[in-house]
Tab-separated table of C-alpha atoms and ligand atoms in Angstrom:
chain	number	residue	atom	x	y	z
G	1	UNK	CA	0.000	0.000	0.000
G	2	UNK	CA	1.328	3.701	-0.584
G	3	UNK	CA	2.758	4.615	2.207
G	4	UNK	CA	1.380	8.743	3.457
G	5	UNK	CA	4.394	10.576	4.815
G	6	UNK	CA	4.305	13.647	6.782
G	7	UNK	CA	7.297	16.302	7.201
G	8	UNK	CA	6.739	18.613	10.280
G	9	UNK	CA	8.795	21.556	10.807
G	10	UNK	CA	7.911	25.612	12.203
G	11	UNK	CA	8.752	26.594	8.190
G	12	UNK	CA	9.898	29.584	8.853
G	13	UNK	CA	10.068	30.333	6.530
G	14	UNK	CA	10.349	27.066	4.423
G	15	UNK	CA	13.141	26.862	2.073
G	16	UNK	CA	14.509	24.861	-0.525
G	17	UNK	CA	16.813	22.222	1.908
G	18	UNK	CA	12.968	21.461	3.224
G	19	UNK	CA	11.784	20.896	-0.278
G	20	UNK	CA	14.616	19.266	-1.858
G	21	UNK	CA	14.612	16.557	0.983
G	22	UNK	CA	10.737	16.061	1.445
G	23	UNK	CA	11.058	16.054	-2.379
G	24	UNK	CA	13.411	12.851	-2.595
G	25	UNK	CA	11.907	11.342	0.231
G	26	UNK	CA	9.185	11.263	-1.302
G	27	UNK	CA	9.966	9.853	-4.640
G	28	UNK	CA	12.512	7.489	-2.978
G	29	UNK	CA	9.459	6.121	-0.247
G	30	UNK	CA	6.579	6.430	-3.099
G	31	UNK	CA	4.626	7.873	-0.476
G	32	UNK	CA	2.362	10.550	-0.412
G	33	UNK	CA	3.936	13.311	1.231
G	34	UNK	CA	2.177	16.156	3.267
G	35	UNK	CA	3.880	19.051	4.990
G	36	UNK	CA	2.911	19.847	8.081
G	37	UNK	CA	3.237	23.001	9.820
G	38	UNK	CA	3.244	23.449	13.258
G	39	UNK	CA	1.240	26.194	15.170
G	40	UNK	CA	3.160	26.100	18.446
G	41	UNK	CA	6.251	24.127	18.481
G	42	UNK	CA	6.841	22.886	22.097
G	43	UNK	CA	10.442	21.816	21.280
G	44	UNK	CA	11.635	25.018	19.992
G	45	UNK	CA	11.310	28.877	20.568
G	46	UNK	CA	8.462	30.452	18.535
G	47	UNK	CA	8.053	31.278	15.110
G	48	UNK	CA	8.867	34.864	13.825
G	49	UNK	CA	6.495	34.790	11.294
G	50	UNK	CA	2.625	34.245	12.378
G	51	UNK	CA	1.033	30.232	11.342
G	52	UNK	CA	-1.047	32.193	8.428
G	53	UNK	CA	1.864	33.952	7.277
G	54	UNK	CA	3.725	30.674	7.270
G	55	UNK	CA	0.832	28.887	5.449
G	56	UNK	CA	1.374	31.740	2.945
G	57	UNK	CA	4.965	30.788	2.510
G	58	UNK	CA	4.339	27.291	1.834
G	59	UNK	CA	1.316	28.100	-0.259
G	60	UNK	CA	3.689	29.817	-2.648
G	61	UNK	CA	6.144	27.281	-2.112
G	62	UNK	CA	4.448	24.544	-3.145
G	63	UNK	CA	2.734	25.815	-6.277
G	64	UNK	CA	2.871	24.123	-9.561
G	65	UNK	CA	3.603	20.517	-8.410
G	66	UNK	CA	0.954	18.006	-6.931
G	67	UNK	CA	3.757	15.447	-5.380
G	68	UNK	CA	4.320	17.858	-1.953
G	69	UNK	CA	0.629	18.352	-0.287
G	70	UNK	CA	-0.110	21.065	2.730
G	71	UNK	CA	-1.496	19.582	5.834
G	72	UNK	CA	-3.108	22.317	8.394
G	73	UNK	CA	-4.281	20.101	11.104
G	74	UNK	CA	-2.193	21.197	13.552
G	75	UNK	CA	-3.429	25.254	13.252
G	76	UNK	CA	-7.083	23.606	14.003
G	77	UNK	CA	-5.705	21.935	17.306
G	78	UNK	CA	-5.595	24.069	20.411
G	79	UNK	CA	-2.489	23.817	22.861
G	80	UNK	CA	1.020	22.057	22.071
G	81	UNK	CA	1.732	20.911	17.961
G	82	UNK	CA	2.484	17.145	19.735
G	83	UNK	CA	3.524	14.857	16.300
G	84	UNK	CA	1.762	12.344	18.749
G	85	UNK	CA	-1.728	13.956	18.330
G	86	UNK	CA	-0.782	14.619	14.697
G	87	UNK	CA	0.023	10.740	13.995
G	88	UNK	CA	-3.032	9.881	15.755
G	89	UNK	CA	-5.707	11.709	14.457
G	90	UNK	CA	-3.963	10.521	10.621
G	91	UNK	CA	-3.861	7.021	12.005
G	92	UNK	CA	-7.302	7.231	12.596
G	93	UNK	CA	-8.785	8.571	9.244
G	94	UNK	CA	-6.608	5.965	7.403
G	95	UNK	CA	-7.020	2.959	9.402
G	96	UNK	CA	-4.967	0.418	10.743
G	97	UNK	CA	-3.130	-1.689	7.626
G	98	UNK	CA	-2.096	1.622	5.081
G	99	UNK	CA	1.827	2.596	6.198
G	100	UNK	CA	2.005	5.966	7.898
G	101	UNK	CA	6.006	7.569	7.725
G	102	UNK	CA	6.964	10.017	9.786
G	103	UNK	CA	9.576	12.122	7.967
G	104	UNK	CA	12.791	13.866	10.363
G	105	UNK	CA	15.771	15.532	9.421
G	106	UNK	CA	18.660	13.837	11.602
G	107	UNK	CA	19.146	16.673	13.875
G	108	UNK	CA	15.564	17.013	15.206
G	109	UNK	CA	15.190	13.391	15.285
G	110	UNK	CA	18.127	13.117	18.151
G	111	UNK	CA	16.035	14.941	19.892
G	112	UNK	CA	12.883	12.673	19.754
G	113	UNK	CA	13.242	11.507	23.188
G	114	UNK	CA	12.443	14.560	24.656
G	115	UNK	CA	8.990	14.844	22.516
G	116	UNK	CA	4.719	14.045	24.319
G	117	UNK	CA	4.863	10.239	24.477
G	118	UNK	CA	7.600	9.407	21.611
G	119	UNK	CA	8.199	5.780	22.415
G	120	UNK	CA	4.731	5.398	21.332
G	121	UNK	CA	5.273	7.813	17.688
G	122	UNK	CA	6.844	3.779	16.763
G	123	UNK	CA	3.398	2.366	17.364
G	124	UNK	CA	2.089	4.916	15.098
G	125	UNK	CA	4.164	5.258	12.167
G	126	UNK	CA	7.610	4.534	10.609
G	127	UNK	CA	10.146	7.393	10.895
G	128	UNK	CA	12.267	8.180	8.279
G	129	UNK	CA	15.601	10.151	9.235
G	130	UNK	CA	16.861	12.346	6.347
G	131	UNK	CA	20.601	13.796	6.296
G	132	UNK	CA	21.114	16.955	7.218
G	133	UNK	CA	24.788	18.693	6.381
G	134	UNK	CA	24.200	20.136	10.003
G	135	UNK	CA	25.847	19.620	13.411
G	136	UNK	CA	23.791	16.398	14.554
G	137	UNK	CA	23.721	15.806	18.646
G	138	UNK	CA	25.107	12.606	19.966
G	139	UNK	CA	21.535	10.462	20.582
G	140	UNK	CA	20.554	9.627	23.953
G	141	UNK	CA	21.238	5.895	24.868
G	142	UNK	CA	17.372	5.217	25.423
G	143	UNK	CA	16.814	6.393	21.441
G	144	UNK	CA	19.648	4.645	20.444
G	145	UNK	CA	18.492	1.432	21.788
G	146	UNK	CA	14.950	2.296	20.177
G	147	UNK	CA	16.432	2.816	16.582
G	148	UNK	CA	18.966	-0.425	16.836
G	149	UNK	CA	15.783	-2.364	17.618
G	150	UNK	CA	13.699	-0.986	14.693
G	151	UNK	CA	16.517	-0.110	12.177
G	152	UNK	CA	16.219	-1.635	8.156
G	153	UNK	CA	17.751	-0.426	5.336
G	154	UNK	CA	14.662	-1.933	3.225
G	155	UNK	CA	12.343	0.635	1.824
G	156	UNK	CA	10.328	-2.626	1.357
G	157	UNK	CA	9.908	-2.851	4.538
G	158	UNK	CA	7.914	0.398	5.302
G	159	UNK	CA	5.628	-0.828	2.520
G	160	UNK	CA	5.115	-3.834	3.924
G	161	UNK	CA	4.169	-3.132	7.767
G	162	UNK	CA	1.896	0.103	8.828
G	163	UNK	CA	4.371	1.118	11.375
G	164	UNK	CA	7.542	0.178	13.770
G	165	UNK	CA	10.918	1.012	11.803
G	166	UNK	CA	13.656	3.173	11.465
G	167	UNK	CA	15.420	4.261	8.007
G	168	UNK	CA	17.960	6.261	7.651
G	169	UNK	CA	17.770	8.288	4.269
G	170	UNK	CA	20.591	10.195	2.248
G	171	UNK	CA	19.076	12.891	0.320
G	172	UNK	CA	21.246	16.176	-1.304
G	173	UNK	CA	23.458	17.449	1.406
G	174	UNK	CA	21.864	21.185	1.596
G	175	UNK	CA	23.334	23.540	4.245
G	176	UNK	CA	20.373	25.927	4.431
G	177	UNK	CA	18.671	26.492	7.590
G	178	UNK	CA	15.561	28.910	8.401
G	179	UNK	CA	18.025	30.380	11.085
G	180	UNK	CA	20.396	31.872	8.535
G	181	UNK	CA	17.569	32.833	6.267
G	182	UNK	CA	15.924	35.127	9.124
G	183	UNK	CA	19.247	36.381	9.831
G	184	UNK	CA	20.219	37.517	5.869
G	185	UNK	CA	16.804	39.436	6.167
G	186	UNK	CA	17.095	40.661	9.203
G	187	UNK	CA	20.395	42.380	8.073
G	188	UNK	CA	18.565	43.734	4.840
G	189	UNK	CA	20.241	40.701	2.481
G	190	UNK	CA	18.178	38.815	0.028
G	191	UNK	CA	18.369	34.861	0.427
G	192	UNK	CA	18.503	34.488	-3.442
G	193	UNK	CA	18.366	30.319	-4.437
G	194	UNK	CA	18.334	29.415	-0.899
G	195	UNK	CA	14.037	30.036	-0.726
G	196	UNK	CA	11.825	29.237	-3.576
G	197	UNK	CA	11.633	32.149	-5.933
G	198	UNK	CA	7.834	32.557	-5.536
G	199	UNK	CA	8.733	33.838	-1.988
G	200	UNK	CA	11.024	36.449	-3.381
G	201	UNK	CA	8.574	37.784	-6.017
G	202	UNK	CA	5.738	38.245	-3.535
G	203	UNK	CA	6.722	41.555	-1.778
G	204	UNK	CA	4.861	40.840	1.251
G	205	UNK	CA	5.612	36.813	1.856
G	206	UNK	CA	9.180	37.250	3.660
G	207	UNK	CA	8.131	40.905	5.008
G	208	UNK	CA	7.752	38.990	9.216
G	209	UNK	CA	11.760	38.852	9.046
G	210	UNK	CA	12.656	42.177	7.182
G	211	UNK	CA	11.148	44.074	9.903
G	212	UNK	CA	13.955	43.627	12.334
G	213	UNK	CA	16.294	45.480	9.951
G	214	UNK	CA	14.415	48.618	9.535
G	215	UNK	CA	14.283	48.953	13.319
A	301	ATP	P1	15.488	26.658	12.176
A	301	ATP	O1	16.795	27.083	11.560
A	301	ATP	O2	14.533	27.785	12.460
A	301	ATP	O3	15.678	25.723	13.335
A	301	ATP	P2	15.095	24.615	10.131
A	301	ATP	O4	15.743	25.132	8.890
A	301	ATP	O5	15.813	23.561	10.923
A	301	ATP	O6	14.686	25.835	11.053
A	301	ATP	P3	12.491	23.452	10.637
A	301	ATP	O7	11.199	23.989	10.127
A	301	ATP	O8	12.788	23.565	12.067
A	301	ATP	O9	13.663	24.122	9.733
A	301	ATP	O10	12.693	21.953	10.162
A	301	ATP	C1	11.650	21.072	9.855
A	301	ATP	C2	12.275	19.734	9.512
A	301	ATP	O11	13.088	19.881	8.348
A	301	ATP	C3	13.186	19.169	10.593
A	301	ATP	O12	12.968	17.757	10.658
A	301	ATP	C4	14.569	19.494	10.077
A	301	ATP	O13	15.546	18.577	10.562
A	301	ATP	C5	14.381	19.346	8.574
A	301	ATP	N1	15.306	20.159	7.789
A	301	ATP	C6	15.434	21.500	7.820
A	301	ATP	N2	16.377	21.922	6.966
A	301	ATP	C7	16.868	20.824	6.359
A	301	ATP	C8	17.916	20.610	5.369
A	301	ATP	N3	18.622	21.633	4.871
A	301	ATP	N4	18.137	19.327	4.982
A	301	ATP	C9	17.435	18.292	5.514
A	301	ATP	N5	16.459	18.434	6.450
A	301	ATP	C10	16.183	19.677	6.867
């Protein structure tokens, strides 16, 4: 069955090392990929830019291809954007058998055992861990264990069962983060090829970070 991936992140603003990797995850999984933005992190510090501004920016984004879908679940829910709520209510409206992939760069996924109930993300869905040319954090012995439990390096295998293992994917090594794009605007630079044009030819879309630099 085709597996349905989703690809969380704040997005802000998205940018083409998001794209590019949810992009050959996608083709390399044959999933159905959705992006998911999240209203209120709780792993992270907030967004600059507001969730509809965001939506915006992936709006544009995301124009003129059908492979990359936008998911806004998690602006409907109040509270906390927990991936655990956001796996659940998907597991729910596709049933039990279809395989559900949750999609990570390598540096937030170290993280994962700080997240709402991760040991049971697992039970939920597959999680695929996509390179990131990025300073990655040592993983915390409980993870570890977790991942050398569940690890394959079969993309069959995510096909096959709806949930339960790891893969590790290689996609283009891109060293772009939304960190250094806020930064190039905030000191009046223009992030040219590292953001989807379409954000660059809207004047308003990346307007949230410019307004640091005019004080
Ligand atoms: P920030 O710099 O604000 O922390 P970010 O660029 O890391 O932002 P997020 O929206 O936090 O972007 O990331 C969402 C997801 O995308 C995370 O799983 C992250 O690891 C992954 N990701 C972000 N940038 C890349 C990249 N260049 N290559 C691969 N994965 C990426």
């Amino acid at each position: 069955m085709r597996p349905l991936a989703i690809f969380g992140g704040t997005f802000d603003p998205v940018h083409i090392g998001h794209l590019r990797a949810a992009w050959e995850a996608s083709e390399a999984l044959a999933a159905e990929v959705r992006l998911v933005p999240a209203k209120i992190p709780p792993h992270r510090p907030q967004p600059i830019a507001s969730a509809d501004e965001r939506v915006a920016m992936l709006r544009a984004a995301l124009a003129g291809q059908d492979r990359l879908q936008l998911d806004l679940r998690e602006l409907d829910r109040a509270g906390p954007s927990y991936t655990f709520d956001t796996l659940k209510s998907l597991r729910a409206e596709i049933g039990g058998r279809r395989p559900l992939v949750l999609m990570i760069g390598a540096d937030a996924f170290a993280g994962l055992s700080t997240w709402h109930r991760w040991r049971e993300l697992f039970e939920l869905a597959h999680v695929c861990v996509l390179t990131r040319p990025a300073q990655i954090p040592a993983m915390p012995d409980e993870l570890a264990a977790v991942v050398a439990s569940r690890s394959t390096e079969d993309i069959a295998e995510l096909h096959a069962e709806p949930a339960g293992r790891v893969l590790d994917m290689v996609v283009s090594a891109l060293g772009i983060s939304a960190t250094r794009i806020r930064a190039l605007l905030a000191a009046g630079r223009e992030p040219r090829w590292l953001v989807p044009q379409a954000l660059l030819d809207d004047p308003v879309l990346l307007e949230p970070y410019r307004r640091g630099s005019r004080g």
